[in-house]
Coordinates of C-alpha atoms and ligand atoms in Angstrom, one line a residue:
X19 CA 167.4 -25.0 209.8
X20 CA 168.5 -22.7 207.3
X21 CA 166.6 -19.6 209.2
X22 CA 168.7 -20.9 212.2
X23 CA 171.6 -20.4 210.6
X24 CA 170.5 -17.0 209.7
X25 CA 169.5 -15.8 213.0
X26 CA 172.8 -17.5 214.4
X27 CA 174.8 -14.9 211.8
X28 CA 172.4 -12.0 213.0
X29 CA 172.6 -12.4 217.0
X30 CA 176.4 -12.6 215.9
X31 CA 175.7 -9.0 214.2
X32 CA 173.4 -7.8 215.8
X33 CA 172.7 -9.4 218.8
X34 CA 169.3 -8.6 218.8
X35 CA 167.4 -12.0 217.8
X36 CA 164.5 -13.4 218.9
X37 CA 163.9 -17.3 218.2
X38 CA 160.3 -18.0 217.3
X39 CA 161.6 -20.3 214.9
X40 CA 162.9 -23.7 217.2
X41 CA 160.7 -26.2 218.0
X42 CA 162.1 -26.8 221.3
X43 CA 161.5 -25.5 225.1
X44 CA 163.9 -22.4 226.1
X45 CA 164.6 -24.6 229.3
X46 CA 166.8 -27.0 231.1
X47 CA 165.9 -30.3 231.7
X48 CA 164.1 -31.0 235.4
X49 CA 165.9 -30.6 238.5
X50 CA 165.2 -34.0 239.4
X51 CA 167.2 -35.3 236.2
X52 CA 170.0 -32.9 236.6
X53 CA 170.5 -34.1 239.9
X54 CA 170.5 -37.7 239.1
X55 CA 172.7 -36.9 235.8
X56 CA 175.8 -36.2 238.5
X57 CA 174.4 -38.9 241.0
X58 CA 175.1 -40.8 237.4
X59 CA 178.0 -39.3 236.2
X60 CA 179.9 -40.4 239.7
X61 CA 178.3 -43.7 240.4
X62 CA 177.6 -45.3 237.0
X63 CA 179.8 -47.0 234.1
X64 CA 177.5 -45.3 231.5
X65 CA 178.7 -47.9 229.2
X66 CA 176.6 -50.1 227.0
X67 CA 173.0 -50.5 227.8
X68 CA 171.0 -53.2 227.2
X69 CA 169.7 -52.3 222.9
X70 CA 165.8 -51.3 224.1
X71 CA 167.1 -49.2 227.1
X72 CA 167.8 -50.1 231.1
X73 CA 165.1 -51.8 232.7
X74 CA 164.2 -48.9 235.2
X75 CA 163.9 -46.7 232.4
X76 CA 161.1 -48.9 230.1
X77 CA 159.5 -49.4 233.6
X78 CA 159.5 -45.8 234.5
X79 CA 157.7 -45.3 230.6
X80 CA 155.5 -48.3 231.3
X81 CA 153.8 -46.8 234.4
X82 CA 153.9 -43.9 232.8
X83 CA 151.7 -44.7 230.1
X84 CA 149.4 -46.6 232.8
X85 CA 148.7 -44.3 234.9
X86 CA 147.8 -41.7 231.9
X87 CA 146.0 -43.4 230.1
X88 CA 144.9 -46.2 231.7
X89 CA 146.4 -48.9 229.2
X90 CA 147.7 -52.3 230.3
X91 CA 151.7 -51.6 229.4
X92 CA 154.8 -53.3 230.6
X93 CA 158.6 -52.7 230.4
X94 CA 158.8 -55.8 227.7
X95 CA 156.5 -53.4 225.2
X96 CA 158.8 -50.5 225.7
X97 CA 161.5 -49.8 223.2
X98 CA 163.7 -46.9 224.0
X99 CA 165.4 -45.0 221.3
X100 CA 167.6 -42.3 220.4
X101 CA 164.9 -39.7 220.4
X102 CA 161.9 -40.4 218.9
X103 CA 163.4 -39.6 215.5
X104 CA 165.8 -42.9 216.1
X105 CA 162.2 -44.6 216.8
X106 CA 160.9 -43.3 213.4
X107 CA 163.9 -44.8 211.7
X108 CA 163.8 -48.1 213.5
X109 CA 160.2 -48.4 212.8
X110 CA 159.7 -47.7 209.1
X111 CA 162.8 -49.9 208.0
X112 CA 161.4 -52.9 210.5
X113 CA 157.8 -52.2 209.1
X114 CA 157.6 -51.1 205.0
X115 CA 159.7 -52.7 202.6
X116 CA 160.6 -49.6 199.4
X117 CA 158.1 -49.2 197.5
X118 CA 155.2 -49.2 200.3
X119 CA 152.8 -47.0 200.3
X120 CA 152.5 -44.5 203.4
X121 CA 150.2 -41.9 204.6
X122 CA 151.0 -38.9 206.1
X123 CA 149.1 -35.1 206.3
X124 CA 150.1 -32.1 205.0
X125 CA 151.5 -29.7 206.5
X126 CA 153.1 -32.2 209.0
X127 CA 156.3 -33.0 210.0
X128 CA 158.9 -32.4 207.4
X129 CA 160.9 -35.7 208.3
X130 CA 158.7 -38.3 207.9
X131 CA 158.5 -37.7 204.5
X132 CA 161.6 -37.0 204.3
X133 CA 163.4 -40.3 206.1
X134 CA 160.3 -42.2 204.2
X135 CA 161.4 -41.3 200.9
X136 CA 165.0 -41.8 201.4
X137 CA 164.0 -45.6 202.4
X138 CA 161.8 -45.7 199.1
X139 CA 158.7 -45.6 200.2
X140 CA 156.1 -43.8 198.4
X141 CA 154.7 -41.0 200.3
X142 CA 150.9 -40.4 199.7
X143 CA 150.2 -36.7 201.8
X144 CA 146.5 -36.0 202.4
X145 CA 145.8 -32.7 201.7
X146 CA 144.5 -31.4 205.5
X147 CA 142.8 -28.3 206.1
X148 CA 141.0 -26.3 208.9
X149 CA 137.5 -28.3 207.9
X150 CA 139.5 -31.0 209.7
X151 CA 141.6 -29.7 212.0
X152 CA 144.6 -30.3 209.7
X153 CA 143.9 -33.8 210.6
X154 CA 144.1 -36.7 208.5
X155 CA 140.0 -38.7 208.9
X156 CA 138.7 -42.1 208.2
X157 CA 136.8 -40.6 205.4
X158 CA 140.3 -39.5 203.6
X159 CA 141.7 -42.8 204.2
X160 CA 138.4 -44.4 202.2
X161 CA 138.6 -42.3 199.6
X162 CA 142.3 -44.2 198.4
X163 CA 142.8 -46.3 195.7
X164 CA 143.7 -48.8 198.2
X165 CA 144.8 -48.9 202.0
X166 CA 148.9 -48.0 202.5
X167 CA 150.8 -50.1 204.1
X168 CA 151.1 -47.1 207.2
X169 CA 149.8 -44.1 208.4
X170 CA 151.6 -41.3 210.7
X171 CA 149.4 -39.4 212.7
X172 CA 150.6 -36.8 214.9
X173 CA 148.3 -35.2 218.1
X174 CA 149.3 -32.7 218.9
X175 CA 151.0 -31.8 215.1
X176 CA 153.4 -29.9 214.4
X177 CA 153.2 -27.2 212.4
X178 CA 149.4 -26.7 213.6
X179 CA 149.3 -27.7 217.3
X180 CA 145.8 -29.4 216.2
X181 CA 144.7 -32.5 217.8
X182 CA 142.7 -35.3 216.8
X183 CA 139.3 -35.9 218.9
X184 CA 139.7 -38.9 220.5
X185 CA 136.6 -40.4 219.2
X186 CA 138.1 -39.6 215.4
X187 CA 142.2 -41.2 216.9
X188 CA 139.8 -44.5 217.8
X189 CA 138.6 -44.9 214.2
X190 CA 141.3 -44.5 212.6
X191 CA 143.2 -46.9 214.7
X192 CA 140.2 -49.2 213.8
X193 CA 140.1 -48.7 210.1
X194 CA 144.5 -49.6 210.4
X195 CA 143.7 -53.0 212.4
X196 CA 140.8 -54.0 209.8
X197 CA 142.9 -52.9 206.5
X198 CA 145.9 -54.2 207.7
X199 CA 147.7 -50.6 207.8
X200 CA 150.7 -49.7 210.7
X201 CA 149.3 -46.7 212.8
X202 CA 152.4 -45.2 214.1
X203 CA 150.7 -42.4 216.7
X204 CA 153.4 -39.7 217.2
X205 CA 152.8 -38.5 220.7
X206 CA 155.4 -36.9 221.5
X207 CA 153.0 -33.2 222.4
X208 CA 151.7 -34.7 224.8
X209 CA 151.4 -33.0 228.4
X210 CA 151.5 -29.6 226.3
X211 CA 147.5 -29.2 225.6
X212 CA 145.5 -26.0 226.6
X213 CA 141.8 -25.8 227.2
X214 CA 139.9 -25.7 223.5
X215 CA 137.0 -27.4 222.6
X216 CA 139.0 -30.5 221.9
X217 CA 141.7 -30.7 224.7
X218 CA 142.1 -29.7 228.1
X219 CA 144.9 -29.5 230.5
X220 CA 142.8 -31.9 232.9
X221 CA 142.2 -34.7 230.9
X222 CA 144.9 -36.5 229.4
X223 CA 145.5 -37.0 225.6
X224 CA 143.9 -40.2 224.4
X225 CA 146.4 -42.3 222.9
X226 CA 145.8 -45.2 220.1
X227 CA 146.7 -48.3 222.5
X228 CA 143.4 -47.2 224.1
X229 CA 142.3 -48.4 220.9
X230 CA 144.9 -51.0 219.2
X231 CA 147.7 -52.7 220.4
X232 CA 149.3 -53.9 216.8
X233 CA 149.6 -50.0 216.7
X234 CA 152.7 -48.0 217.2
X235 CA 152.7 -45.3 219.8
X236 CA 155.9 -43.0 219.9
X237 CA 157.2 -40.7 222.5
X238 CA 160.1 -38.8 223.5
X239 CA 161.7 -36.7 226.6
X240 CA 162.1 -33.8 224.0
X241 CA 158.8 -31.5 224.4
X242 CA 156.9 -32.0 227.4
X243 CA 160.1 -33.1 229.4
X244 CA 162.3 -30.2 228.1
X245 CA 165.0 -32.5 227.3
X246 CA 165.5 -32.2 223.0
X247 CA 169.4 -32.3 223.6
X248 CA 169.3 -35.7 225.7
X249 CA 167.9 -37.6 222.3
X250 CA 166.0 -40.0 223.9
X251 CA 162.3 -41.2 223.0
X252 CA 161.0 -44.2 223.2
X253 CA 157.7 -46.6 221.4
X254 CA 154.9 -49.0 222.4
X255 CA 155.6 -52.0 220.2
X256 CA 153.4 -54.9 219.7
X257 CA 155.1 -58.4 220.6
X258 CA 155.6 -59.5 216.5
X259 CA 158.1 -56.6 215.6
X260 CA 160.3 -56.7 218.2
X261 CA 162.7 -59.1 217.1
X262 CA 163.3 -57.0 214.1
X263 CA 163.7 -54.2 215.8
X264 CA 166.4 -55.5 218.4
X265 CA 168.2 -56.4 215.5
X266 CA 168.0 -52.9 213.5
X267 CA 168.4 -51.1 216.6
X268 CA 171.6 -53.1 217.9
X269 CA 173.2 -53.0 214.5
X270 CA 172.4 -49.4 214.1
X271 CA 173.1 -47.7 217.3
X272 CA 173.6 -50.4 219.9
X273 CA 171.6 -48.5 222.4
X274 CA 170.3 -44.8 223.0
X275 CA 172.9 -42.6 225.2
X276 CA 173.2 -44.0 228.6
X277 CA 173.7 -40.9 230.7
X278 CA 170.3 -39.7 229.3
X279 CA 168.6 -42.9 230.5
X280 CA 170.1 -42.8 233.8
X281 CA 168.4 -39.3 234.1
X282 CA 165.1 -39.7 232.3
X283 CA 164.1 -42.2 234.9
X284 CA 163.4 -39.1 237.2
X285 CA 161.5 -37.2 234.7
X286 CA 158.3 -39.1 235.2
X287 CA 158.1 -38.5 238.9
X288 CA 156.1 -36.2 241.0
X289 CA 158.6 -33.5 241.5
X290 CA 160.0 -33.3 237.9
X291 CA 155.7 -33.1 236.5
X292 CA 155.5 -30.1 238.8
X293 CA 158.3 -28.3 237.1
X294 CA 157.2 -29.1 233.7
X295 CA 153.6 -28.2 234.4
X296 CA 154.9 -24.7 235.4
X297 CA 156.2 -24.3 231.8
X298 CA 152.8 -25.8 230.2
X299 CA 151.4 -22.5 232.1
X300 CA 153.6 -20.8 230.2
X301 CA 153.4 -21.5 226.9
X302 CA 149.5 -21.0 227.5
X303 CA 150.4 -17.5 228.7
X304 CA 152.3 -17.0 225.5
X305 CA 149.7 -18.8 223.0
X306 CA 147.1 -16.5 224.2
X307 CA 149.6 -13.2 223.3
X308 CA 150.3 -14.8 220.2
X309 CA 146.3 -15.6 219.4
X310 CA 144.8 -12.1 220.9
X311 CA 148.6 -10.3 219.8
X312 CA 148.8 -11.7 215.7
X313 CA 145.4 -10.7 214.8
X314 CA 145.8 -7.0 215.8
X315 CA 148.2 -7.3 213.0
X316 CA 146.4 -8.6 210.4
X317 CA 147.5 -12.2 211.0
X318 CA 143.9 -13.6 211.3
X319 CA 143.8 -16.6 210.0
X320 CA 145.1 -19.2 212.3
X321 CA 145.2 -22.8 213.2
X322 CA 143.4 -23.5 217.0
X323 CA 146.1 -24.8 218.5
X324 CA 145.2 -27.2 221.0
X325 CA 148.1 -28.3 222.3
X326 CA 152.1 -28.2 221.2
X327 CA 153.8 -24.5 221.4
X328 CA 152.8 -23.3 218.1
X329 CA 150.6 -21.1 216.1
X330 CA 150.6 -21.8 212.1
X331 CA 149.0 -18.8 210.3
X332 CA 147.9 -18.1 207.0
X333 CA 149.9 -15.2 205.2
X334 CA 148.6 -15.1 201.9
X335 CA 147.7 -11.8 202.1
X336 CA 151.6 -10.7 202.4
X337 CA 153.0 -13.4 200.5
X338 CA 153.1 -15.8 198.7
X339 CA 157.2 -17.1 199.2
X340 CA 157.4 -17.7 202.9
X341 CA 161.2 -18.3 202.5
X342 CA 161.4 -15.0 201.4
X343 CA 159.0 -13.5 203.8
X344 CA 161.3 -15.2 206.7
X345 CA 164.3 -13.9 205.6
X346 CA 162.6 -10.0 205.1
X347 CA 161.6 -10.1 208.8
X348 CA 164.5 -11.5 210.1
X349 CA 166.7 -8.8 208.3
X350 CA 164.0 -5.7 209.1
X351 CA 163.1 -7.4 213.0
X352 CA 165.6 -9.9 214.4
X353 CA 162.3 -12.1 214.6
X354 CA 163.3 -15.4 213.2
X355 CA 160.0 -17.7 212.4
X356 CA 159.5 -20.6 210.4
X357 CA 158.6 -20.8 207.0
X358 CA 155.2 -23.4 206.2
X359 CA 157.1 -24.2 203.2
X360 CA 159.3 -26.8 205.4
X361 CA 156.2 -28.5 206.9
X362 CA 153.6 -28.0 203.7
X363 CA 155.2 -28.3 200.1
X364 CA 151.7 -26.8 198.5
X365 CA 150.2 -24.5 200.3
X366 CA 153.0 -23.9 202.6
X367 CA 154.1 -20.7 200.1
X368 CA 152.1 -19.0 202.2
X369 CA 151.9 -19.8 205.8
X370 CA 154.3 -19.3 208.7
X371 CA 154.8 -20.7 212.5
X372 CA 155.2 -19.2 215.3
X373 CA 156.3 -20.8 218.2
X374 CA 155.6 -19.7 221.6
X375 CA 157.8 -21.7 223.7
X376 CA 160.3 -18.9 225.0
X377 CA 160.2 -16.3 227.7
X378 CA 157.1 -14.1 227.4
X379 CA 158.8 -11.1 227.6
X380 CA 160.6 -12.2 224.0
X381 CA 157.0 -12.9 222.2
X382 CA 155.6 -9.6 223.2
X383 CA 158.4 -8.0 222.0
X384 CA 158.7 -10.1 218.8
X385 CA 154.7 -8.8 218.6
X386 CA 155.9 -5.4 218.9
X387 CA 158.3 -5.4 216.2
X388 CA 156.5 -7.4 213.5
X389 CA 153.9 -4.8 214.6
X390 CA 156.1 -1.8 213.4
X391 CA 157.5 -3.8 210.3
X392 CA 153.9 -4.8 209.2
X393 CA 151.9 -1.5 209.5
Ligands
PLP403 C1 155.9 -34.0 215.4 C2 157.3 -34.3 215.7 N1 157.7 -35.6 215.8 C3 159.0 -35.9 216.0 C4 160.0 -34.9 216.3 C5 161.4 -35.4 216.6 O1 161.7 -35.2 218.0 P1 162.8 -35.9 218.8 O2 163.6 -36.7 217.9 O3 163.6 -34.8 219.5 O4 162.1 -36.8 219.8 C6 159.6 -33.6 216.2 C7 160.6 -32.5 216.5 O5 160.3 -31.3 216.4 C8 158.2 -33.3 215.9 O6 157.8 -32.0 215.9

């Protein structure tokens, strides 16, 4: 965020960023959800909605999840929520009490550790390197003291785009049911996946209800949908929590925004899946630029992104403050990245992401410059 800020001040300056810093797609919403937002805008109240979202909506997710991933899912286990961040709220104050113990990798997703340790929970991160994909394993989980009360897993991750094989996403979900430990399964990358020895635009994502329904399985409109501003995600829930969670939720927020549910119910359809598909062939366009591009720059050491729009890279050989690195290219390049420091509080002096979810044209030229800064 604070790079943001930065490269906000130097467009204003300059006018000469480029943004491979923002975890988000450089594109509108679907056609077929813009459409129904004015259908919506004329026709509905767009009051309050029921607390877990309209019915259409959880239905919509539902046969969604079905028809992906083959999993027996209704509207009654869907819980929407104001993005999936609202979900990750909702979930850790219905399911740890301060003090739990809960499991997370690193580098991962800054806020989880963050909103965790603002609730008081104790935040064990598992030190996760290329050996495993950046992924946390069964074996890792064994090797604890004792088992946490939860454990975040996130396939495709962000900062690394790595996934977890599904074999690997099955165990773990296992070892959670027979240790009594909450898998929350952060799937909100999925849809974005490119064709590495672990993932493939073909076949879908596995998802942990294939494996366990006591689970937690969080989504959200704001990656492969294109829709971050609309803050709307959603979860799988298993029957025993959801009490607790109407309650939090209804207190909390009442219900996610209702013009966003009107028009995420036409994000799952046919037409709106061929759009987004067309910018999954993108972003694969760009991640092999970035992957054949970075190493012609000395940038060799990367993560193999399987899915997500990001390439996390090791930079130890140009520094070892990647704040300060950040802020050097942004002043010499207009390039504004992200610094691993936000996603890895260790080893995260030295690493940097990429993202590669804007116009091509803006990552070869972001190439080009680092190119001319670097050498
Ligand atoms: C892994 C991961 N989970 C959750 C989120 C939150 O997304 P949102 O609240 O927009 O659904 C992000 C955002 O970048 C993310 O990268």
């Amino acid at each position: 965020m604070d790079v943001w800020k930065a490269a906000a001040e130097r467009a204003r300056t300059h006018g000469d960023v480029l943004v491979l810093a923002a975890g988000q797609p450089s594109t509108p919403a679907p056609r077929a959800v813009l459409r129904a937002t004015k259908e919506a805008m004329d026709s509905e109240l767009l009051g309050y909605t029921e607390t877990f979202g309209i019915l259409p909506l959880r239905e919509a997710i539902a046969e969604h999840h079905r028809s992906t991933y083959g999993v027996r899912v209704g509207a009654d286990d869907v819980v929407v929520t104001t993005g999936s961040s609202g979900a990750f709220t909702l979930i850790f104050l219905a399911a740890f009490d301060a003090g739990d113990t809960v499991v997370v990798a690193r580098p991962g997703y800054p806020a989880y550790r963050n909103t965790l340790t603002a609730l008081g929970c104790e935040v064990i991160e598992l030190d996760c390197g290329p050996e495993t994909r950046f992924q946390p394993t069964v074996a890792m989980l064994e090797a604890l003291p004792e088992p946490p009360a939860g454990l975040i897993v996130a396939s495709p991750a962000n900062p690394t785009g790595t996934m977890i094989a599904p074999a690997e996403l099955a165990a773990l979900a296992r070892w959670c049911d027979d240790h009594g430990t909450l898998l929350i399964s952060d799937e909100i990358y999925h849809g974005i996946v490119y064709d590495t020895g672990l993932s493939s635009a073909a076949e879908p994502t596995s998802s942990a209800w294939e494996t366990s329904r006591e689970s937690i399985v969080i989504g959200s409109v704001s990656k492969y949908f294109s829709m971050t501003g609309w803050r709307l995600g959603w979860m799988l829930v298993p029957e025993g929590m959801r009490p607790a969670l109407q309650r939090l939720a209804s207190n909390m927020t009442v219900c996610p925004p209702a013009i966003s549910q009107c028009a995420a119910v036409h994000a799952f359809g046919a037409e709106a899946k061929a759009e987004l598909d067309g910018h999954v062939a993108r972003y694969a366009a760009n991640r092999q630029v970035l992957l054949s591009g970075l190493p012609k720059l000395g940038i060799t050491d990367l993560a193999p992104a399987d899915g997500a729009f990001y390439v996390y890279a090791d930079i130890a050989h140009l520094t070892n403050d990647s704040m300060a690195w950040c802020t050097e290219v942004l002043d010499h390049t207009g390039v504004a990245l992200a610094p691993g420091i936000d996603f890895d509080t260790v080893n995260g002096v030295h690493t940097v992401r990429f993202s590669f979810a804007g116009a091509g044209a803006d990552i070869e030229e972001a190439l080009d410059r680092l190119g001319r800064y670097l050498t």
